[in-house]
């Protein structure tokens, strides 16, 4: 065997091993659930504020302390949804992660993508 053919065979073997390794990792990387013993970052959702001024509160009701104000067309990051006091017939509230954790009425937040998971 010549040195050149040995080098070619070694290159093929290394390339094949890399492809096999990548194929073995792909299903694990694509899985929606983290592997046991690991802690994956939770999925976050996006929404856009539809009210001119949306009061974000410490609890999912109108009696919660106002934490901050979001303005019309602000894009907000939603951690999850929960039920709370009804606002114009909608009792869903979103827990937002923008700056400070606060609840905003889902009545005034339009989902950008899938609806957030339940808290």
Short mmCIF file of C-alpha atoms in Angstrom, two decimals, residues 55-101:
data_model
loop_
_atom_site.label_atom_id
_atom_site.label_comp_id
_atom_site.label_asym_id
_atom_site.label_seq_id
_atom_site.Cartn_x
_atom_site.Cartn_y
_atom_site.Cartn_z
CA UNK A 55 -50.66 48.03 32.40
CA UNK A 56 -48.48 45.06 33.36
CA UNK A 57 -49.24 43.81 36.85
CA UNK A 58 -47.82 41.73 39.69
CA UNK A 59 -50.81 39.33 39.58
CA UNK A 60 -53.22 38.18 36.84
CA UNK A 61 -55.97 40.61 37.84
CA UNK A 62 -56.72 44.33 37.75
CA UNK A 63 -55.97 44.60 41.48
CA UNK A 64 -52.30 43.60 41.03
CA UNK A 65 -49.67 46.29 41.50
CA UNK A 66 -48.66 47.96 38.22
CA UNK A 67 -45.08 46.87 37.49
CA UNK A 68 -44.64 48.72 34.20
CA UNK A 69 -46.52 49.89 31.08
CA UNK A 70 -46.26 48.47 27.55
CA UNK A 71 -47.28 50.59 24.57
CA UNK A 72 -49.16 49.72 21.38
CA UNK A 73 -47.03 47.66 18.96
CA UNK A 74 -44.44 46.76 21.61
CA UNK A 75 -43.18 43.22 21.10
CA UNK A 76 -43.29 41.33 24.40
CA UNK A 77 -41.78 38.03 25.47
CA UNK A 78 -44.27 35.60 27.00
CA UNK A 79 -43.18 32.85 29.39
CA UNK A 80 -46.59 31.18 29.83
CA UNK A 81 -50.34 31.78 30.08
CA UNK A 82 -52.70 31.41 33.02
CA UNK A 83 -56.25 32.27 33.99
CA UNK A 84 -57.18 35.32 36.03
CA UNK A 85 -59.72 38.11 36.22
CA UNK A 86 -61.80 38.45 33.07
CA UNK A 87 -61.04 41.50 30.90
CA UNK A 88 -63.71 42.14 28.25
CA UNK A 89 -64.73 38.48 28.43
CA UNK A 90 -61.17 37.09 28.24
CA UNK A 91 -59.82 35.51 31.44
CA UNK A 92 -56.38 34.61 30.05
CA UNK A 93 -53.30 36.44 31.23
CA UNK A 94 -49.70 36.16 29.99
CA UNK A 95 -46.68 36.11 32.28
CA UNK A 96 -44.15 38.36 30.55
CA UNK A 97 -40.39 38.30 31.03
CA UNK A 98 -39.49 41.73 29.62
CA UNK A 99 -37.37 43.54 32.20
CA UNK A 100 -39.51 42.48 35.15
CA UNK A 101 -41.80 39.49 35.45
#
